[in-house]
Amino acid sequence: MNALENKRILIIGFVWPEPKSSAAGSRMMQLIAFFKENGGKITFASTASKSEFSEELIDVDRKQIALNCASFDVFVSDLQPDLVLFDRFMTEEQFGWRVAEHCPNTMRMLDSEDLHCLREARRLTVLKNKPFDLNNDLAKREIASMYRCDVTLMISEFEMVLLQTHFKVPSFLLFYLPIWVENEKLNLPSFEERSDFMFIGNFLHAPNHDAVVYLKEVIWPLLFQKFPEAKMHIYGAYPTQKIISLHQPKLNFFVHGRAESSFEVISKARILLAPIRFGAGIKGKLLEAMQFGTPSVTSSIGAEAMNGDLLWNGFVTDSPEDFADRAIELYQNKTTWFDARQNGFEILKNRFSKDVFEDSFREFLSDKFKNFEKYRNENFTGLLLMHHFLQSTKYMAKWIEEKNKQ
């Protein structure tokens, strides 16, 4: 019998999913679809407000919840879910202790999205010129959250290894589940039918914002000088005024804002450029580029944890001069372009196939439910952290709750 059949699953979302705005939104919709397909009864709850771009959640109960409010205790006590999925560690900090107190036998699962402390350490190094420090305050919060949960879903193999070697997180608390892709045949434009360079990304995400500014100010002048016919198109949700101000038609640099369809804009471009200087996880834009047959030039952090031992679907370089040269080479050489596209298809088939990960995730959950008490007792550090978390966070939340009544 399927381990999820008729299981009550509560997902506490950091935001309401926007799959057309970010890879995080696509990831959440994949998890919801998986739970539904395997017989789970899903409730999605969030403190955030819905936007006009929020996905309509079909056959999913929806609940607006509030921070520091006893109404959540009543809600979760009545629901008594078999599994609670926290969307990023911040939601676990806010609601984990309430779930543990009112539903002690519920499995608590964290979806990390990416390792926030790694992204922050890299950001401070790049933008603030600070020494790389992985043991930052964000790490203490994030790793503690992982211990308090029964399992954390990771999308990056690199981060899986980092957690086990640097932070000594036990392997049984982690499960590798990347964003996966469907094995579907798309009608993709040819080399001759494509033109121009492009970038796409949610600009609320700091690495995307930085990448486009760096692209415009450092890389594009080098590329445009050598290849004045080149055109660069920037797409993405929630562009800031800084991003909008980068629009300069005289330099063939165009900022378009939100794209209605990522397939439309990526598949029409000949090359995707993603000079990502800091970040973590795997990059949805690069995964989609592979799906849509669009080679890319990116940084070592951009390609991190994606291609394994396989050849990249284009070039990986951290030198601005080399980045510009490689982008021009890939754009102009049809043979190099075609080989790069095939490399992308191989990466998808061997490393991101939905069929492989669906089966392994289903088996993993079956084992977790079957041996739930054993796994939880083996995680003594998690039990210890939850005990103290309950004592401190609970009473702080209660104090805020009483203060809000005044």
mmCIF file of C-alpha atoms in Angstrom:
data_model
loop_
_atom_site.group_PDB
_atom_site.id
_atom_site.type_symbol
_atom_site.label_atom_id
_atom_site.label_comp_id
_atom_site.label_asym_id
_atom_site.label_seq_id
_atom_site.Cartn_x
_atom_site.Cartn_y
_atom_site.Cartn_z
ATOM 1 C CA MET A 1 0.000 0.000 0.000
ATOM 2 C CA ASN A 2 1.178 3.536 -0.773
ATOM 3 C CA ALA A 3 2.591 5.129 2.392
ATOM 4 C CA LEU A 4 0.813 8.412 1.616
ATOM 5 C CA GLU A 5 -2.606 6.961 0.851
ATOM 6 C CA ASN A 6 -5.207 9.001 2.798
ATOM 7 C CA LYS A 7 -2.485 10.658 4.889
ATOM 8 C CA ARG A 8 -3.325 14.190 6.048
ATOM 9 C CA ILE A 9 -0.540 16.501 4.865
ATOM 10 C CA LEU A 10 -0.194 20.089 6.034
ATOM 11 C CA ILE A 11 2.137 22.342 4.050
ATOM 12 C CA ILE A 12 3.052 25.618 5.737
ATOM 13 C CA GLY A 13 4.170 27.877 2.926
ATOM 14 C CA PHE A 14 6.572 30.779 3.247
ATOM 15 C CA VAL A 15 4.488 32.330 0.461
ATOM 16 C CA TRP A 16 1.636 31.127 -1.756
ATOM 17 C CA PRO A 17 3.288 29.342 -4.710
ATOM 18 C CA GLU A 18 4.061 31.399 -7.833
ATOM 19 C CA PRO A 19 5.563 28.883 -10.298
ATOM 20 C CA LYS A 20 5.708 31.507 -13.064
ATOM 21 C CA SER A 21 7.732 33.819 -10.813
ATOM 22 C CA SER A 22 10.386 31.566 -9.303
ATOM 23 C CA ALA A 23 11.935 28.111 -9.161
ATOM 24 C CA ALA A 24 10.799 27.914 -5.523
ATOM 25 C CA GLY A 25 7.199 28.187 -6.699
ATOM 26 C CA SER A 26 7.737 25.427 -9.267
ATOM 27 C CA ARG A 27 9.354 23.250 -6.611
ATOM 28 C CA MET A 28 6.382 23.653 -4.290
ATOM 29 C CA MET A 29 3.910 22.777 -7.040
ATOM 30 C CA GLN A 30 5.921 19.620 -7.784
ATOM 31 C CA LEU A 31 5.696 18.540 -4.136
ATOM 32 C CA ILE A 32 1.958 19.249 -4.018
ATOM 33 C CA ALA A 33 1.429 17.237 -7.206
ATOM 34 C CA PHE A 34 3.474 14.342 -5.819
ATOM 35 C CA PHE A 35 1.483 14.186 -2.581
ATOM 36 C CA LYS A 36 -1.817 14.386 -4.491
ATOM 37 C CA GLU A 37 -0.837 11.696 -6.996
ATOM 38 C CA ASN A 38 0.045 9.389 -4.106
ATOM 39 C CA GLY A 39 -3.265 9.747 -2.298
ATOM 40 C CA GLY A 40 -2.423 12.441 0.244
ATOM 41 C CA LYS A 41 -5.094 14.835 1.553
ATOM 42 C CA ILE A 42 -3.404 18.227 1.408
ATOM 43 C CA THR A 43 -3.957 21.462 3.289
ATOM 44 C CA PHE A 44 -1.821 24.448 2.310
ATOM 45 C CA ALA A 45 -1.489 27.240 4.862
ATOM 46 C CA SER A 46 0.477 30.480 4.865
ATOM 47 C CA THR A 47 0.751 33.770 6.723
ATOM 48 C CA ALA A 48 1.491 35.560 3.440
ATOM 49 C CA SER A 49 -1.111 37.296 1.325
ATOM 50 C CA LYS A 50 -1.969 35.860 -2.061
ATOM 51 C CA SER A 51 -0.949 37.834 -5.122
ATOM 52 C CA GLU A 52 -2.445 37.996 -8.591
ATOM 53 C CA PHE A 53 0.319 35.595 -9.643
ATOM 54 C CA SER A 54 -0.357 32.949 -6.979
ATOM 55 C CA GLU A 55 -1.202 29.534 -8.439
ATOM 56 C CA GLU A 56 -4.709 28.214 -8.037
ATOM 57 C CA LEU A 57 -4.372 25.141 -5.805
ATOM 58 C CA ILE A 58 -6.841 22.593 -7.133
ATOM 59 C CA ASP A 59 -8.102 19.839 -4.798
ATOM 60 C CA VAL A 60 -6.127 21.394 -1.949
ATOM 61 C CA ASP A 61 -7.669 22.880 1.197
ATOM 62 C CA ARG A 62 -6.362 26.412 1.792
ATOM 63 C CA LYS A 63 -5.960 28.198 5.109
ATOM 64 C CA GLN A 64 -4.797 31.699 5.974
ATOM 65 C CA ILE A 65 -2.894 31.544 9.268
ATOM 66 C CA ALA A 66 -1.454 34.171 11.594
ATOM 67 C CA LEU A 67 1.821 34.522 13.470
ATOM 68 C CA ASN A 68 1.870 34.421 17.274
ATOM 69 C CA CYS A 69 -1.771 33.486 17.436
ATOM 70 C CA ALA A 70 -3.492 30.654 19.317
ATOM 71 C CA SER A 71 -5.868 30.197 16.377
ATOM 72 C CA PHE A 72 -3.166 28.082 14.720
ATOM 73 C CA ASP A 73 -3.124 25.760 17.756
ATOM 74 C CA VAL A 74 -6.848 25.132 17.358
ATOM 75 C CA PHE A 75 -6.482 24.660 13.607
ATOM 76 C CA VAL A 76 -3.616 22.149 13.769
ATOM 77 C CA SER A 77 -5.150 20.284 16.743
ATOM 78 C CA ASP A 78 -8.361 19.770 14.788
ATOM 79 C CA LEU A 79 -6.516 18.764 11.613
ATOM 80 C CA GLN A 80 -4.065 16.345 13.299
ATOM 81 C CA PRO A 81 -1.904 15.944 10.180
ATOM 82 C CA ASP A 82 0.238 12.862 9.640
ATOM 83 C CA LEU A 83 2.928 14.982 7.992
ATOM 84 C CA VAL A 84 3.760 18.684 8.187
ATOM 85 C CA LEU A 85 6.019 20.159 5.516
ATOM 86 C CA PHE A 86 7.697 23.456 6.410
ATOM 87 C CA ASP A 87 8.562 25.598 3.392
ATOM 88 C CA ARG A 88 12.031 26.877 4.402
ATOM 89 C CA PHE A 89 13.416 26.973 7.918
ATOM 90 C CA MET A 90 11.774 30.300 8.806
ATOM 91 C CA THR A 91 8.316 28.697 8.824
ATOM 92 C CA GLU A 92 9.623 25.898 11.057
ATOM 93 C CA GLU A 93 10.910 28.505 13.508
ATOM 94 C CA GLN A 94 7.495 30.142 13.565
ATOM 95 C CA PHE A 95 5.253 27.072 13.737
ATOM 96 C CA GLY A 96 7.420 24.039 14.514
ATOM 97 C CA TRP A 97 6.982 24.271 18.269
ATOM 98 C CA ARG A 98 3.209 24.582 17.916
ATOM 99 C CA VAL A 99 3.075 21.480 15.704
ATOM 100 C CA ALA A 100 5.296 19.564 18.150
ATOM 101 C CA GLU A 101 3.164 20.550 21.128
ATOM 102 C CA HIS A 102 -0.267 19.843 19.641
ATOM 103 C CA CYS A 103 0.656 17.006 17.242
ATOM 104 C CA PRO A 104 3.592 15.211 18.903
ATOM 105 C CA ASN A 105 3.319 12.125 16.687
ATOM 106 C CA THR A 106 3.255 14.054 13.411
ATOM 107 C CA MET A 107 6.238 13.735 11.090
ATOM 108 C CA ARG A 108 7.936 17.106 10.630
ATOM 109 C CA MET A 109 9.600 17.651 7.250
ATOM 110 C CA LEU A 110 11.621 20.684 6.156
ATOM 111 C CA ASP A 111 12.028 21.689 2.523
ATOM 112 C CA SER A 112 15.244 23.700 2.563
ATOM 113 C CA GLU A 113 14.966 25.082 -1.030
ATOM 114 C CA ASP A 114 18.654 25.964 -0.746
ATOM 115 C CA LEU A 115 21.151 26.337 2.085
ATOM 116 C CA HIS A 116 20.464 29.888 3.238
ATOM 117 C CA CYS A 117 23.578 30.153 5.404
ATOM 118 C CA LEU A 118 25.785 29.215 2.441
ATOM 119 C CA ARG A 119 24.132 31.797 0.212
ATOM 120 C CA GLU A 120 24.500 34.459 2.920
ATOM 121 C CA ALA A 121 28.184 33.657 3.533
ATOM 122 C CA ARG A 122 28.872 33.974 -0.192
ATOM 123 C CA ARG A 123 26.854 37.201 -0.424
ATOM 124 C CA LEU A 124 28.838 38.862 2.350
ATOM 125 C CA THR A 125 32.091 37.784 0.738
ATOM 126 C CA VAL A 126 31.139 39.145 -2.702
ATOM 127 C CA LEU A 127 29.271 42.323 -1.753
ATOM 128 C CA LYS A 128 30.825 43.264 1.609
ATOM 129 C CA ASN A 129 34.324 41.858 1.075
ATOM 130 C CA LYS A 130 34.061 39.890 4.311
ATOM 131 C CA PRO A 131 35.956 36.620 4.961
ATOM 132 C CA PHE A 132 33.935 33.552 4.031
ATOM 133 C CA ASP A 133 32.251 32.396 7.268
ATOM 134 C CA LEU A 134 29.943 29.425 7.048
ATOM 135 C CA ASN A 135 29.433 29.352 10.831
ATOM 136 C CA ASN A 136 27.309 32.489 10.748
ATOM 137 C CA ASP A 137 24.227 33.243 12.840
ATOM 138 C CA LEU A 138 21.950 32.140 10.003
ATOM 139 C CA ALA A 139 23.669 28.730 10.020
ATOM 140 C CA LYS A 140 22.953 28.295 13.737
ATOM 141 C CA ARG A 141 19.260 28.915 13.127
ATOM 142 C CA GLU A 142 19.076 26.831 9.959
ATOM 143 C CA ILE A 143 20.952 23.775 11.226
ATOM 144 C CA ALA A 144 18.976 23.818 14.493
ATOM 145 C CA SER A 145 15.779 23.782 12.441
ATOM 146 C CA MET A 146 17.006 20.755 10.491
ATOM 147 C CA TYR A 147 17.701 18.873 13.719
ATOM 148 C CA ARG A 148 14.242 19.686 15.083
ATOM 149 C CA CYS A 149 12.664 18.102 12.002
ATOM 150 C CA ASP A 150 12.495 14.406 11.209
ATOM 151 C CA VAL A 151 13.905 14.957 7.716
ATOM 152 C CA THR A 152 15.095 17.802 5.497
ATOM 153 C CA LEU A 153 14.674 17.727 1.719
ATOM 154 C CA MET A 154 17.778 18.986 -0.092
ATOM 155 C CA ILE A 155 17.981 20.017 -3.746
ATOM 156 C CA SER A 156 21.797 20.121 -3.960
ATOM 157 C CA GLU A 157 24.195 17.200 -3.574
ATOM 158 C CA PHE A 158 26.964 19.685 -2.820
ATOM 159 C CA GLU A 159 24.979 21.001 0.141
ATOM 160 C CA MET A 160 24.176 17.466 1.301
ATOM 161 C CA VAL A 161 27.888 16.760 1.586
ATOM 162 C CA LEU A 162 28.574 20.131 3.211
ATOM 163 C CA LEU A 163 25.950 19.515 5.895
ATOM 164 C CA GLN A 164 27.396 16.091 6.734
ATOM 165 C CA THR A 165 31.085 17.035 6.653
ATOM 166 C CA HIS A 166 31.138 20.584 7.984
ATOM 167 C CA PHE A 167 28.095 20.635 10.277
ATOM 168 C CA LYS A 168 28.067 16.885 11.050
ATOM 169 C CA VAL A 169 24.351 16.522 10.336
ATOM 170 C CA PRO A 170 23.443 12.777 10.322
ATOM 171 C CA SER A 171 22.658 11.399 6.885
ATOM 172 C CA PHE A 172 19.324 9.927 8.028
ATOM 173 C CA LEU A 173 18.034 13.477 8.610
ATOM 174 C CA LEU A 174 18.624 14.437 4.954
ATOM 175 C CA PHE A 175 17.055 13.367 1.677
ATOM 176 C CA TYR A 176 18.184 14.470 -1.785
ATOM 177 C CA LEU A 177 15.209 15.576 -3.858
ATOM 178 C CA PRO A 178 16.071 18.098 -6.593
ATOM 179 C CA ILE A 179 13.650 19.942 -8.815
ATOM 180 C CA TRP A 180 12.807 17.278 -11.367
ATOM 181 C CA VAL A 181 11.767 17.425 -15.008
ATOM 182 C CA GLU A 182 9.174 15.550 -17.016
ATOM 183 C CA ASN A 183 10.381 13.262 -19.788
ATOM 184 C CA GLU A 184 8.432 15.080 -22.490
ATOM 185 C CA LYS A 185 9.267 15.905 -26.069
ATOM 186 C CA LEU A 186 9.058 19.617 -26.869
ATOM 187 C CA ASN A 187 8.958 21.193 -30.303
ATOM 188 C CA LEU A 188 12.095 23.323 -29.958
ATOM 189 C CA PRO A 189 13.357 26.024 -32.351
ATOM 190 C CA SER A 190 16.587 25.308 -34.213
ATOM 191 C CA PHE A 191 19.842 27.264 -34.076
ATOM 192 C CA GLU A 192 18.783 29.367 -37.082
ATOM 193 C CA GLU A 193 15.337 30.074 -35.622
ATOM 194 C CA ARG A 194 16.813 31.576 -32.448
ATOM 195 C CA SER A 195 18.470 34.895 -31.769
ATOM 196 C CA ASP A 196 19.906 37.030 -28.969
ATOM 197 C CA PHE A 197 21.080 36.476 -25.396
ATOM 198 C CA MET A 198 18.750 36.397 -22.385
ATOM 199 C CA PHE A 199 18.462 36.115 -18.595
ATOM 200 C CA ILE A 200 15.439 35.309 -16.451
ATOM 201 C CA GLY A 201 14.928 35.330 -12.698
ATOM 202 C CA ASN A 202 12.870 36.595 -9.757
ATOM 203 C CA PHE A 203 14.410 39.903 -8.643
ATOM 204 C CA LEU A 204 13.276 39.489 -5.059
ATOM 205 C CA HIS A 205 16.054 36.887 -4.986
ATOM 206 C CA ALA A 206 19.315 38.739 -4.268
ATOM 207 C CA PRO A 207 21.610 36.521 -6.433
ATOM 208 C CA ASN A 208 19.475 37.299 -9.501
ATOM 209 C CA HIS A 209 19.524 41.027 -8.820
ATOM 210 C CA ASP A 210 23.302 41.011 -8.406
ATOM 211 C CA ALA A 211 23.841 38.832 -11.496
ATOM 212 C CA VAL A 212 22.007 41.245 -13.797
ATOM 213 C CA VAL A 213 23.760 44.328 -12.400
ATOM 214 C CA TYR A 214 27.120 42.546 -12.796
ATOM 215 C CA LEU A 215 26.162 41.429 -16.308
ATOM 216 C CA LYS A 216 25.270 44.965 -17.361
ATOM 217 C CA GLU A 217 28.152 46.796 -15.702
ATOM 218 C CA VAL A 218 31.025 44.335 -16.173
ATOM 219 C CA ILE A 219 30.366 41.639 -18.770
ATOM 220 C CA TRP A 220 28.118 43.322 -21.330
ATOM 221 C CA PRO A 221 30.599 46.134 -22.165
ATOM 222 C CA LEU A 222 33.228 43.472 -22.968
ATOM 223 C CA LEU A 223 30.818 41.398 -25.030
ATOM 224 C CA PHE A 224 29.179 44.330 -26.835
ATOM 225 C CA GLN A 225 32.523 45.842 -27.812
ATOM 226 C CA LYS A 226 33.570 42.627 -29.578
ATOM 227 C CA PHE A 227 30.098 41.786 -30.921
ATOM 228 C CA PRO A 228 28.101 45.010 -31.453
ATOM 229 C CA GLU A 229 25.213 43.134 -33.136
ATOM 230 C CA ALA A 230 24.524 41.278 -29.886
ATOM 231 C CA LYS A 231 21.271 41.917 -28.027
ATOM 232 C CA MET A 232 20.566 41.110 -24.372
ATOM 233 C CA HIS A 233 17.041 40.592 -23.007
ATOM 234 C CA ILE A 234 16.316 40.597 -19.259
ATOM 235 C CA TYR A 235 13.126 38.998 -17.935
ATOM 236 C CA GLY A 236 11.939 38.445 -14.396
ATOM 237 C CA ALA A 237 9.275 39.022 -11.782
ATOM 238 C CA TYR A 238 9.391 41.946 -9.374
ATOM 239 C CA PRO A 239 12.153 44.034 -10.999
ATOM 240 C CA THR A 240 13.474 46.822 -8.785
ATOM 241 C CA GLN A 241 13.994 50.383 -9.951
ATOM 242 C CA LYS A 242 17.708 49.590 -10.200
ATOM 243 C CA ILE A 243 17.003 46.729 -12.614
ATOM 244 C CA ILE A 244 14.572 48.832 -14.669
ATOM 245 C CA SER A 245 17.185 51.592 -14.921
ATOM 246 C CA LEU A 246 19.573 49.169 -16.663
ATOM 247 C CA HIS A 247 17.371 49.276 -19.776
ATOM 248 C CA GLN A 248 19.558 50.858 -22.488
ATOM 249 C CA PRO A 249 18.407 50.233 -26.076
ATOM 250 C CA LYS A 250 21.452 52.107 -27.446
ATOM 251 C CA LEU A 251 23.615 49.348 -25.972
ATOM 252 C CA ASN A 252 21.163 46.616 -27.087
ATOM 253 C CA PHE A 253 20.382 45.878 -23.419
ATOM 254 C CA PHE A 254 16.642 45.458 -22.895
ATOM 255 C CA VAL A 255 14.791 45.011 -19.582
ATOM 256 C CA HIS A 256 11.307 43.548 -20.132
ATOM 257 C CA GLY A 257 10.108 42.597 -16.640
ATOM 258 C CA ARG A 258 7.891 39.599 -15.974
ATOM 259 C CA ALA A 259 7.570 36.952 -18.698
ATOM 260 C CA GLU A 260 4.194 35.314 -19.073
ATOM 261 C CA SER A 261 5.869 32.095 -20.232
ATOM 262 C CA SER A 262 9.455 31.114 -19.482
ATOM 263 C CA PHE A 263 9.265 28.596 -22.329
ATOM 264 C CA GLU A 264 8.462 31.341 -24.831
ATOM 265 C CA VAL A 265 11.347 33.626 -23.907
ATOM 266 C CA ILE A 266 13.995 30.964 -23.211
ATOM 267 C CA SER A 267 13.279 28.799 -26.255
ATOM 268 C CA LYS A 268 13.428 31.794 -28.613
ATOM 269 C CA ALA A 269 16.845 32.873 -27.335
ATOM 270 C CA ARG A 270 20.043 31.355 -28.645
ATOM 271 C CA ILE A 271 21.984 31.632 -25.368
ATOM 272 C CA LEU A 272 21.118 32.138 -21.695
ATOM 273 C CA LEU A 273 23.687 34.124 -19.703
ATOM 274 C CA ALA A 274 23.780 33.676 -15.909
ATOM 275 C CA PRO A 275 26.886 35.179 -14.248
ATOM 276 C CA ILE A 276 25.757 34.255 -10.730
ATOM 277 C CA ARG A 277 28.319 35.419 -8.164
ATOM 278 C CA PHE A 278 26.688 34.074 -5.013
ATOM 279 C CA GLY A 279 23.813 31.785 -4.179
ATOM 280 C CA ALA A 280 23.059 28.182 -3.312
ATOM 281 C CA GLY A 281 20.894 25.266 -4.392
ATOM 282 C CA ILE A 282 20.306 24.512 -8.055
ATOM 283 C CA LYS A 283 19.263 27.225 -10.478
ATOM 284 C CA GLY A 284 15.814 26.867 -12.008
ATOM 285 C CA LYS A 285 16.680 29.113 -14.959
ATOM 286 C CA LEU A 286 19.575 26.829 -15.955
ATOM 287 C CA LEU A 287 17.416 23.732 -15.577
ATOM 288 C CA GLU A 288 14.737 25.289 -17.797
ATOM 289 C CA ALA A 289 17.363 26.322 -20.335
ATOM 290 C CA MET A 290 18.355 22.667 -20.665
ATOM 291 C CA GLN A 291 14.698 21.635 -21.009
ATOM 292 C CA PHE A 292 14.082 24.210 -23.709
ATOM 293 C CA GLY A 293 17.251 23.368 -25.632
ATOM 294 C CA THR A 294 19.019 26.646 -24.871
ATOM 295 C CA PRO A 295 22.757 26.459 -24.124
ATOM 296 C CA SER A 296 24.092 28.664 -21.341
ATOM 297 C CA VAL A 297 27.178 30.383 -20.039
ATOM 298 C CA THR A 298 27.295 30.570 -16.255
ATOM 299 C CA SER A 299 29.607 30.727 -13.250
ATOM 300 C CA SER A 300 30.917 27.876 -11.116
ATOM 301 C CA ILE A 301 28.309 28.741 -8.464
ATOM 302 C CA GLY A 302 25.602 28.804 -11.137
ATOM 303 C CA ALA A 303 26.491 25.301 -12.327
ATOM 304 C CA GLU A 304 27.161 23.952 -8.835
ATOM 305 C CA ALA A 305 25.586 20.537 -8.108
ATOM 306 C CA MET A 306 23.852 20.363 -11.485
ATOM 307 C CA ASN A 307 25.924 18.442 -14.019
ATOM 308 C CA GLY A 308 27.980 16.091 -11.823
ATOM 309 C CA ASP A 309 30.608 14.434 -14.054
ATOM 310 C CA LEU A 310 28.745 15.328 -17.257
ATOM 311 C CA LEU A 311 29.703 18.100 -19.671
ATOM 312 C CA TRP A 312 27.897 21.427 -19.157
ATOM 313 C CA ASN A 313 25.415 22.614 -21.769
ATOM 314 C CA GLY A 314 27.699 25.457 -22.758
ATOM 315 C CA PHE A 315 30.505 26.982 -20.695
ATOM 316 C CA VAL A 316 31.293 27.557 -17.017
ATOM 317 C CA THR A 317 33.684 30.390 -16.188
ATOM 318 C CA ASP A 318 34.226 33.008 -13.468
ATOM 319 C CA SER A 319 36.357 35.388 -15.536
ATOM 320 C CA PRO A 320 34.427 38.337 -17.066
ATOM 321 C CA GLU A 321 36.672 38.398 -20.139
ATOM 322 C CA ASP A 322 36.383 34.653 -20.677
ATOM 323 C CA PHE A 323 32.631 34.817 -20.019
ATOM 324 C CA ALA A 324 32.183 37.332 -22.833
ATOM 325 C CA ASP A 325 34.432 35.373 -25.229
ATOM 326 C CA ARG A 326 32.697 32.074 -24.499
ATOM 327 C CA ALA A 327 29.268 33.642 -24.946
ATOM 328 C CA ILE A 328 30.246 34.938 -28.401
ATOM 329 C CA GLU A 329 31.800 31.585 -29.376
ATOM 330 C CA LEU A 330 28.709 29.669 -28.331
ATOM 331 C CA TYR A 331 26.453 32.136 -30.128
ATOM 332 C CA GLN A 332 28.320 32.040 -33.444
ATOM 333 C CA ASN A 333 29.474 28.403 -33.718
ATOM 334 C CA LYS A 334 26.588 26.135 -34.679
ATOM 335 C CA THR A 335 28.504 22.909 -33.956
ATOM 336 C CA THR A 336 29.541 24.067 -30.480
ATOM 337 C CA TRP A 337 25.976 25.252 -29.832
ATOM 338 C CA PHE A 338 24.420 21.954 -30.910
ATOM 339 C CA ASP A 339 26.858 19.884 -28.826
ATOM 340 C CA ALA A 340 26.097 22.075 -25.811
ATOM 341 C CA ARG A 341 22.361 21.538 -26.262
ATOM 342 C CA GLN A 342 22.841 17.768 -26.370
ATOM 343 C CA ASN A 343 24.908 17.968 -23.173
ATOM 344 C CA GLY A 344 21.948 19.648 -21.488
ATOM 345 C CA PHE A 345 19.589 16.859 -22.538
ATOM 346 C CA GLU A 346 22.019 14.287 -21.109
ATOM 347 C CA ILE A 347 22.164 16.128 -17.776
ATOM 348 C CA LEU A 348 18.365 16.155 -17.576
ATOM 349 C CA LYS A 349 18.039 12.475 -18.435
ATOM 350 C CA ASN A 350 20.698 11.262 -16.032
ATOM 351 C CA ARG A 351 20.335 13.662 -13.110
ATOM 352 C CA PHE A 352 16.850 15.237 -13.006
ATOM 353 C CA SER A 353 14.406 12.654 -14.339
ATOM 354 C CA LYS A 354 11.073 12.718 -12.517
ATOM 355 C CA ASP A 355 10.667 8.928 -12.731
ATOM 356 C CA VAL A 356 13.843 8.246 -10.732
ATOM 357 C CA PHE A 357 13.102 10.636 -7.888
ATOM 358 C CA GLU A 358 9.401 9.884 -7.533
ATOM 359 C CA ASP A 359 10.102 6.226 -6.815
ATOM 360 C CA SER A 360 12.958 6.870 -4.386
ATOM 361 C CA PHE A 361 10.969 9.538 -2.484
ATOM 362 C CA ARG A 362 7.985 7.212 -2.186
ATOM 363 C CA GLU A 363 10.178 4.427 -0.789
ATOM 364 C CA PHE A 364 11.892 6.820 1.597
ATOM 365 C CA LEU A 365 8.585 8.059 3.016
ATOM 366 C CA SER A 366 7.339 4.511 3.440
ATOM 367 C CA ASP A 367 10.426 3.662 5.502
ATOM 368 C CA LYS A 368 10.130 6.871 7.543
ATOM 369 C CA PHE A 369 6.504 6.241 8.450
ATOM 370 C CA LYS A 370 7.154 2.590 9.215
ATOM 371 C CA ASN A 371 10.143 3.297 11.484
ATOM 372 C CA PHE A 372 9.104 6.746 12.669
ATOM 373 C CA GLU A 373 9.687 6.275 16.404
ATOM 374 C CA LYS A 374 13.084 4.647 15.839
ATOM 375 C CA TYR A 375 14.372 7.492 13.648
ATOM 376 C CA ARG A 376 13.098 10.182 15.993
ATOM 377 C CA ASN A 377 14.734 8.592 19.045
ATOM 378 C CA GLU A 378 18.043 8.321 17.173
ATOM 379 C CA ASN A 379 17.968 12.084 16.718
ATOM 380 C CA PHE A 380 18.678 12.975 20.356
ATOM 381 C CA THR A 381 20.163 16.344 19.424
ATOM 382 C CA GLY A 382 16.879 17.184 17.733
ATOM 383 C CA LEU A 383 14.896 16.121 20.806
ATOM 384 C CA LEU A 384 17.137 18.277 22.975
ATOM 385 C CA LEU A 385 16.829 21.307 20.704
ATOM 386 C CA MET A 386 13.055 20.951 20.474
ATOM 387 C CA HIS A 387 12.800 20.764 24.290
ATOM 388 C CA HIS A 388 14.622 24.075 24.732
ATOM 389 C CA PHE A 389 12.936 25.591 21.692
ATOM 390 C CA LEU A 390 9.552 24.827 23.222
ATOM 391 C CA GLN A 391 10.511 26.501 26.464
ATOM 392 C CA SER A 392 11.975 29.688 24.985
ATOM 393 C CA THR A 393 10.054 30.286 21.765
ATOM 394 C CA LYS A 394 6.728 29.233 23.189
ATOM 395 C CA TYR A 395 6.789 31.800 25.951
ATOM 396 C CA MET A 396 8.104 34.550 23.706
ATOM 397 C CA ALA A 397 5.245 33.832 21.283
ATOM 398 C CA LYS A 398 2.757 33.792 24.151
ATOM 399 C CA TRP A 399 4.075 37.167 25.343
ATOM 400 C CA ILE A 400 3.705 38.653 21.835
ATOM 401 C CA GLU A 401 0.235 37.147 21.564
ATOM 402 C CA GLU A 402 -0.864 38.792 24.829
ATOM 403 C CA LYS A 403 0.773 42.082 23.826
ATOM 404 C CA ASN A 404 -1.152 42.065 20.534
ATOM 405 C CA LYS A 405 -4.430 41.779 22.433
ATOM 406 C CA GLN A 406 -3.849 45.073 24.215
#
